[in-house]
Short mmCIF file of C-alpha atoms in Angstrom, two decimals:
data_model
loop_
_atom_site.label_atom_id
_atom_site.label_comp_id
_atom_site.label_asym_id
_atom_site.label_seq_id
_atom_site.Cartn_x
_atom_site.Cartn_y
_atom_site.Cartn_z
CA MET R 1 189.58 32.77 62.98
CA THR R 2 186.78 31.73 65.28
CA LYS R 3 184.10 34.20 66.27
CA GLN R 4 184.78 33.89 69.98
CA ASN R 5 188.15 35.59 69.52
CA VAL R 6 186.72 38.70 67.89
CA VAL R 7 185.37 41.37 70.19
CA PRO R 8 181.64 41.90 69.53
CA ALA R 9 180.55 45.44 68.78
CA GLU R 10 178.90 45.81 72.19
CA VAL R 11 182.11 44.76 73.93
CA VAL R 12 184.12 47.24 71.87
CA ALA R 13 181.72 49.96 72.96
CA ALA R 14 182.02 48.90 76.59
CA ILE R 15 185.81 49.06 76.47
CA ALA R 16 185.72 52.42 74.75
CA VAL R 17 183.73 53.97 77.61
CA ALA R 18 185.96 52.41 80.25
CA SER R 19 186.96 55.86 81.47
CA SER R 20 183.88 55.79 83.72
CA TYR R 21 185.49 53.00 85.79
CA PRO R 22 187.69 53.76 88.83
CA LEU R 23 191.30 54.33 87.90
CA PHE R 24 193.98 51.86 88.94
CA PRO R 25 196.15 53.59 91.55
CA TYR R 26 199.56 54.51 90.25
CA PRO R 27 201.93 57.39 91.05
CA PRO R 28 200.68 60.26 88.87
CA PRO R 29 203.19 61.57 86.33
CA ARG R 30 204.84 64.83 87.25
CA ALA R 31 204.33 67.73 84.86
CA ARG R 32 207.26 68.39 82.59
CA GLY R 33 208.88 71.78 82.89
CA ARG R 34 207.50 74.27 80.39
CA LYS R 35 210.90 75.81 79.74
CA LYS R 36 212.53 72.48 79.01
CA TYR R 37 210.01 71.32 76.46
CA LEU R 38 209.40 74.60 74.67
CA SER R 39 212.91 74.13 73.33
CA ARG R 40 211.63 71.20 71.28
CA LEU R 41 209.38 73.59 69.39
CA GLU R 42 211.82 76.53 69.16
CA LEU R 43 209.24 79.27 68.73
CA GLY R 44 211.79 81.42 66.92
CA GLY R 45 211.91 81.16 63.14
CA GLY R 46 215.48 79.94 62.94
CA ARG R 47 214.56 76.32 63.61
CA ILE R 48 211.94 75.82 60.90
CA SER R 49 214.42 74.36 58.40
CA ALA R 50 215.70 71.92 61.01
CA TRP R 51 212.14 70.70 61.69
CA VAL R 52 211.44 70.31 57.98
CA ASP R 53 214.66 68.31 57.57
CA SER R 54 213.54 66.15 60.47
CA MET R 55 210.12 65.71 58.82
CA LYS R 56 211.91 64.43 55.72
CA ALA R 57 213.99 62.03 57.78
CA SER R 58 210.85 60.67 59.43
CA SER R 59 209.64 59.37 56.07
CA PRO R 60 210.70 55.78 55.29
CA THR R 61 211.14 56.83 51.64
CA HIS R 62 213.93 59.27 52.52
CA ASP R 63 217.44 58.35 53.48
CA LYS R 64 220.03 60.42 55.28
CA GLY R 65 221.31 61.77 51.99
CA ASP R 66 217.98 63.45 51.33
CA VAL R 67 218.23 65.45 54.54
CA ALA R 68 221.76 66.69 53.97
CA LEU R 69 220.77 68.69 50.91
CA SER R 70 224.12 70.39 50.60
CA ALA R 71 226.04 67.11 50.58
CA ALA R 72 226.76 65.03 47.49
CA PRO R 73 224.40 62.06 46.96
CA PRO R 74 225.86 58.88 48.48
CA SER R 75 227.10 56.22 46.11
CA VAL R 76 225.36 52.86 45.73
CA GLU R 77 228.36 51.23 47.39
CA ALA R 78 228.15 53.59 50.36
CA CYS R 79 224.43 52.89 50.80
CA LEU R 80 225.05 49.13 50.65
CA ASP R 81 227.87 49.43 53.17
CA GLU R 82 225.66 51.42 55.53
CA GLN R 83 222.81 48.91 55.19
CA SER R 84 225.14 45.96 55.81
CA ALA R 85 226.70 47.61 58.85
CA TRP R 86 223.25 48.44 60.24
CA VAL R 87 222.00 44.85 59.79
CA ILE R 88 225.09 43.56 61.61
CA ARG R 89 224.42 45.94 64.47
CA TYR R 90 220.65 45.27 64.54
CA PRO R 91 220.26 41.74 63.10
CA SER R 92 216.97 40.35 61.90
CA ALA R 93 214.82 38.92 64.68
CA LEU R 94 213.95 36.11 62.26
CA SER R 95 217.55 35.11 61.57
CA LYS R 96 218.31 35.32 65.31
CA PHE R 97 215.08 33.65 66.38
CA GLU R 98 216.70 30.64 68.07
CA HIS R 99 219.03 32.91 70.03
CA ILE R 100 216.04 35.01 71.16
CA VAL R 101 213.94 32.09 72.37
CA SER R 102 216.90 30.42 74.06
CA ALA R 103 217.31 33.60 76.13
CA SER R 104 213.69 33.24 77.27
CA LYS R 105 214.08 29.82 78.88
CA GLY R 106 212.77 29.89 82.42
CA LYS R 107 211.26 33.35 81.86
CA GLN R 108 207.78 34.68 81.20
CA ILE R 109 207.55 36.38 77.81
CA VAL R 110 205.36 39.50 77.72
CA MET R 111 204.58 40.95 74.28
CA PHE R 112 204.17 44.65 73.48
CA LEU R 113 203.15 45.59 69.93
CA ASP R 114 202.81 48.95 68.21
CA TYR R 115 200.00 49.14 65.64
CA ASP R 116 200.64 51.42 62.62
CA GLY R 117 203.68 50.26 60.64
CA THR R 118 204.00 47.18 62.84
CA LEU R 119 200.73 45.25 62.70
CA SER R 120 199.35 47.22 59.76
CA PRO R 121 201.10 48.91 56.82
CA ILE R 122 201.59 52.67 56.69
CA VAL R 123 198.89 53.94 54.32
CA ASP R 124 197.92 57.34 52.96
CA ASP R 125 194.61 57.39 54.85
CA PRO R 126 195.14 56.69 58.57
CA ASP R 127 191.51 55.55 58.85
CA SER R 128 192.26 52.73 56.40
CA ALA R 129 195.21 51.21 58.28
CA PHE R 130 193.59 47.79 58.62
CA MET R 131 195.50 44.74 59.77
CA SER R 132 195.17 41.59 57.69
CA ASP R 133 193.22 38.55 58.84
CA ALA R 134 196.49 36.62 58.94
CA MET R 135 198.05 39.24 61.22
CA ARG R 136 195.00 39.26 63.48
CA ALA R 137 195.21 35.48 63.76
CA ALA R 138 198.91 35.72 64.65
CA VAL R 139 198.25 38.31 67.37
CA ARG R 140 195.33 36.25 68.69
CA ASP R 141 197.53 33.16 68.97
CA VAL R 142 200.36 35.09 70.63
CA ALA R 143 197.92 36.47 73.21
CA ARG R 144 196.84 32.90 74.03
CA CYS R 145 200.46 32.05 74.84
CA PHE R 146 201.74 35.22 76.48
CA PRO R 147 200.36 38.40 78.09
CA THR R 148 200.06 40.80 75.15
CA ALA R 149 199.55 44.56 74.88
CA ILE R 150 198.93 46.85 71.92
CA VAL R 151 200.64 50.21 72.50
CA SER R 152 199.65 52.83 69.93
CA GLY R 153 199.51 56.56 69.31
CA ARG R 154 195.90 56.10 68.23
CA CYS R 155 193.16 56.82 70.72
CA LEU R 156 192.02 53.81 72.71
CA ASP R 157 188.70 53.16 70.98
CA LYS R 158 190.28 53.41 67.51
CA VAL R 159 193.01 50.87 68.19
CA ILE R 160 190.47 48.52 69.82
CA ASN R 161 188.26 48.76 66.73
CA PHE R 162 191.23 48.07 64.45
CA VAL R 163 192.47 45.02 66.38
CA ARG R 164 189.12 43.65 67.65
CA LEU R 165 190.60 40.95 69.88
CA ALA R 166 189.73 40.14 73.47
CA ASN R 167 192.17 39.22 76.26
CA LEU R 168 194.64 41.92 75.24
CA TYR R 169 195.83 45.01 77.03
CA TYR R 170 195.31 48.20 75.02
CA ALA R 171 197.29 51.41 75.50
CA GLY R 172 196.14 54.30 73.32
CA SER R 173 197.37 57.89 72.92
CA HIS R 174 201.03 56.81 73.32
CA GLY R 175 200.19 54.98 76.53
CA MET R 176 198.20 57.77 78.18
CA ASP R 177 194.94 55.78 78.03
CA ILE R 178 195.19 52.14 79.14
CA LYS R 179 192.58 49.40 79.48
CA GLY R 180 193.14 45.75 80.33
CA PRO R 181 190.93 42.67 80.01
CA GLU R 182 187.96 42.43 82.35
CA LYS R 183 189.24 39.07 83.60
CA PRO R 184 193.05 38.90 83.48
CA ARG R 185 194.42 35.41 82.98
CA ARG R 186 197.23 35.85 85.49
CA THR R 187 196.09 35.53 89.10
CA LYS R 188 198.55 38.27 90.19
CA ALA R 189 197.42 40.67 87.50
CA LYS R 190 195.33 43.66 88.56
CA PRO R 191 192.35 45.06 86.66
CA VAL R 192 193.71 47.95 84.63
CA VAL R 193 192.08 51.23 83.68
CA PHE R 194 194.45 54.20 83.66
CA GLN R 195 194.45 57.68 82.16
CA ALA R 196 197.57 59.77 82.59
CA ALA R 197 196.40 63.18 81.39
CA SER R 198 192.66 63.59 81.99
CA GLU R 199 193.03 67.22 83.10
CA PHE R 200 194.39 68.10 79.65
CA LEU R 201 191.38 66.84 77.69
CA PRO R 202 189.53 70.20 77.34
CA MET R 203 192.75 71.91 76.21
CA ILE R 204 193.55 69.15 73.71
CA GLN R 205 190.06 69.41 72.23
CA GLU R 206 190.52 73.18 71.82
CA ALA R 207 193.89 72.66 70.14
CA TYR R 208 192.40 70.00 67.85
CA LYS R 209 189.70 72.39 66.63
CA ALA R 210 192.23 75.18 66.18
CA LEU R 211 194.53 72.90 64.17
CA LEU R 212 191.64 71.84 61.94
CA GLU R 213 190.90 75.47 61.17
CA ARG R 214 194.52 76.63 60.84
CA THR R 215 195.64 73.82 58.50
CA LYS R 216 192.56 73.55 56.27
CA SER R 217 194.26 75.51 53.50
CA THR R 218 197.04 72.89 53.19
CA ALA R 219 196.08 70.23 50.68
CA GLY R 220 196.42 66.62 51.86
CA VAL R 221 196.78 67.27 55.59
CA LYS R 222 194.73 65.17 58.01
CA VAL R 223 194.27 66.23 61.62
CA GLU R 224 193.32 63.29 63.82
CA ASP R 225 191.79 63.50 67.29
CA ASN R 226 193.46 60.80 69.39
CA LYS R 227 191.85 61.96 72.64
CA PHE R 228 194.97 62.59 74.73
CA CYS R 229 196.99 63.84 71.76
CA VAL R 230 196.43 65.32 68.31
CA SER R 231 198.10 63.87 65.22
CA VAL R 232 198.76 66.03 62.15
CA HIS R 233 199.42 63.61 59.28
CA PHE R 234 201.37 64.95 56.32
CA ARG R 235 201.61 61.68 54.35
CA CYS R 236 199.63 63.20 51.48
CA VAL R 237 200.98 66.76 51.73
CA ASP R 238 203.31 67.95 48.97
CA GLU R 239 206.82 68.24 50.36
CA LYS R 240 206.99 71.85 49.17
CA SER R 241 204.20 72.67 51.66
CA TRP R 242 205.83 71.11 54.72
CA SER R 243 207.37 74.42 55.88
CA LEU R 244 203.97 76.10 55.65
CA LEU R 245 202.32 73.23 57.54
CA PHE R 246 204.89 73.39 60.31
CA GLU R 247 204.34 77.16 60.59
CA GLN R 248 200.58 76.57 60.90
CA VAL R 249 201.04 73.97 63.64
CA ARG R 250 203.57 76.12 65.45
CA SER R 251 201.25 79.13 65.41
CA VAL R 252 198.58 77.08 67.21
CA LEU R 253 200.98 75.72 69.81
CA LYS R 254 202.11 79.23 70.74
CA GLU R 255 198.65 79.58 72.27
CA TYR R 256 198.99 76.34 74.29
CA PRO R 257 202.32 76.33 76.16
CA GLU R 258 201.25 73.25 78.15
CA LEU R 259 201.26 71.21 74.96
CA TRP R 260 204.43 70.18 73.14
CA LEU R 261 205.36 68.92 69.70
CA THR R 262 206.94 65.60 68.81
CA GLN R 263 207.31 63.78 65.52
CA GLY R 264 206.85 60.35 64.00
CA ARG R 265 206.61 58.79 60.56
CA LYS R 266 204.93 61.43 58.38
CA VAL R 267 203.10 62.81 61.43
CA LEU R 268 203.45 65.69 63.88
CA GLU R 269 202.16 64.86 67.36
CA ILE R 270 200.81 67.38 69.86
CA ARG R 271 200.87 66.03 73.41
CA PRO R 272 200.49 67.30 76.97
CA THR R 273 203.65 68.21 78.85
CA ILE R 274 203.66 65.30 81.29
CA ASN R 275 206.28 62.71 82.03
CA TRP R 276 204.52 59.87 80.24
CA ASP R 277 205.29 57.95 77.06
CA LYS R 278 205.29 54.41 75.68
CA GLY R 279 208.18 53.49 77.95
CA LYS R 280 206.23 54.57 81.03
CA ALA R 281 203.22 52.62 79.71
CA LEU R 282 205.39 49.49 79.36
CA GLU R 283 206.57 49.81 82.97
CA PHE R 284 203.02 50.43 84.18
CA LEU R 285 201.70 47.33 82.41
CA LEU R 286 204.53 45.15 83.72
CA GLU R 287 203.67 46.30 87.25
CA SER R 288 199.96 45.68 86.65
CA LEU R 289 200.78 42.15 85.48
CA GLY R 290 202.78 41.49 88.64
CA PHE R 291 206.21 41.64 86.99
CA ALA R 292 207.50 44.94 88.44
CA ASP R 293 210.31 43.36 90.47
CA CYS R 294 210.41 40.02 88.70
CA LYS R 295 213.76 38.87 87.32
CA ASN R 296 212.25 35.97 85.39
CA VAL R 297 210.37 38.05 82.83
CA MET R 298 211.31 38.83 79.24
CA PRO R 299 209.40 41.76 77.72
CA VAL R 300 209.48 41.96 73.92
CA TYR R 301 208.50 45.26 72.31
CA ILE R 302 208.02 45.55 68.54
CA GLY R 303 207.55 48.98 66.97
CA ASP R 304 208.52 51.13 64.01
CA ASP R 305 208.36 54.75 65.13
CA ARG R 306 210.32 57.31 67.13
CA THR R 307 207.74 57.13 69.91
CA ASP R 308 208.62 53.43 70.36
CA GLU R 309 212.20 54.38 71.18
CA ASP R 310 211.08 55.32 74.71
CA ALA R 311 210.01 51.71 75.26
CA PHE R 312 213.17 50.32 73.65
CA LYS R 313 215.26 52.47 75.99
CA VAL R 314 213.35 51.24 79.06
CA LEU R 315 214.16 47.65 78.13
CA ARG R 316 217.84 48.48 77.61
CA ASP R 317 218.00 50.30 80.95
CA ARG R 318 216.24 47.44 82.75
CA GLY R 319 218.55 44.88 81.18
CA GLN R 320 215.50 42.71 80.54
CA GLY R 321 213.98 41.65 77.25
CA PHE R 322 214.64 43.46 74.01
CA GLY R 323 213.15 45.78 71.41
CA ILE R 324 212.62 44.99 67.75
CA LEU R 325 212.57 47.91 65.32
CA VAL R 326 210.45 47.57 62.18
CA SER R 327 212.26 49.45 59.41
CA ARG R 328 213.57 48.91 55.89
CA PHE R 329 216.02 51.78 56.30
CA PRO R 330 219.01 52.18 58.62
CA LYS R 331 218.42 54.51 61.55
CA GLU R 332 219.66 54.90 65.10
CA THR R 333 217.63 52.96 67.63
CA ASN R 334 217.62 51.60 71.17
CA ALA R 335 216.24 48.30 69.86
CA SER R 336 218.34 45.13 69.75
CA TYR R 337 216.93 43.52 66.60
CA SER R 338 215.11 44.53 63.44
CA LEU R 339 212.39 43.40 61.07
CA LYS R 340 211.77 44.99 57.67
CA GLU R 341 207.99 45.25 57.52
CA PRO R 342 204.69 44.06 59.05
CA SER R 343 204.80 40.79 57.07
CA GLU R 344 208.02 39.91 58.89
CA VAL R 345 206.39 40.85 62.19
CA LYS R 346 203.64 38.34 61.39
CA ASP R 347 206.23 35.66 60.55
CA PHE R 348 208.03 36.32 63.84
CA LEU R 349 204.79 36.05 65.85
CA VAL R 350 203.82 32.82 64.07
CA ARG R 351 207.24 31.29 64.79
CA LEU R 352 206.99 32.36 68.42
CA VAL R 353 203.64 30.61 68.81
CA GLU R 354 204.93 27.45 67.10
CA TRP R 355 208.02 27.44 69.33
CA ASN R 356 205.84 27.83 72.44
CA ARG R 357 203.60 24.93 71.42
CA ARG R 358 206.60 22.67 70.88
CA TRP R 359 208.05 23.70 74.22
CA MET R 360 204.74 23.06 76.01
CA LYS R 361 204.43 19.58 74.47
CA LYS R 362 207.99 18.77 75.45
CA ALA R 363 207.35 19.97 79.02
CA GLN R 364 204.21 17.84 79.26
CA ARG R 365 206.01 14.72 78.02
CA SER R 366 208.75 15.22 80.59
CA LYS R 367 206.15 15.12 83.37
CA VAL R 368 204.78 11.75 82.26
#
């Protein structure tokens, strides 16, 4: 990897303070109804067991049989049948690679990539979720071929420091904090700086401090400040303490009705009640790139978590492009294809770059 493709520390710092720049005009998201989204939290005690079951299901080391505690354990044959049926329904993006690229002929590919669990492995310490040099090289090469965005639940400056590549679009805090390259390659692309929930920042900081205090007695918990959201990681919390942890989080959220609770892989997410998610971020970035009403565009979104489902659904509803779910375990998804782990994501990106180079050479020879 050459040095010119790694963002220098001073550039990283400049991007991280991009909130001082004028915001790109975009219709502001409408506030979600308080009544509608309080139901996700269910402040009554009767829903605690359902949330804990859901927390178990969010772990890639648990299958559906673990959640249905009262049911008999599934047989090996049943698990194999379920896995086979799931792979048929959501085939590997590597095995279907030629079909995927053939569908892109005459279209502009735009890449959207989640970070944790997609470009980096899921690790016990979220601060140590580093991507490999080989993965960074693959992302760098993809970004040279196609407009590329990193869409993460991490705050903007954290994901920039993890990836450390220029000429990418970065969307942190589940797409609520977006920054594009200073000089977009596409002539129709607009400079991008966008924050969807700035008015919630003081409240989120208060909730973050309250969650730190309220959960400090639970061993293994890590509360992460992601600027426009707060992440409560329970990757290292004993499963017997998950009910207690959920109670602690719920007790804080009772004091902040304008914040709501969602869930990902071994993490509880506290977010503002606005109509904004990774799907909205995908649409915003396509518009910023000049592809809002373009029929000859093929967005590709690769992600592993529940929060990525919003983006997968947008692609299905648009009838353009496709989503690729990264998972070793069968689960319902709006994606069209699957990959098992970050190493397969890297292989897919490498093949995509190689295919593009061959196609470009062929196109150049045809002009001669």
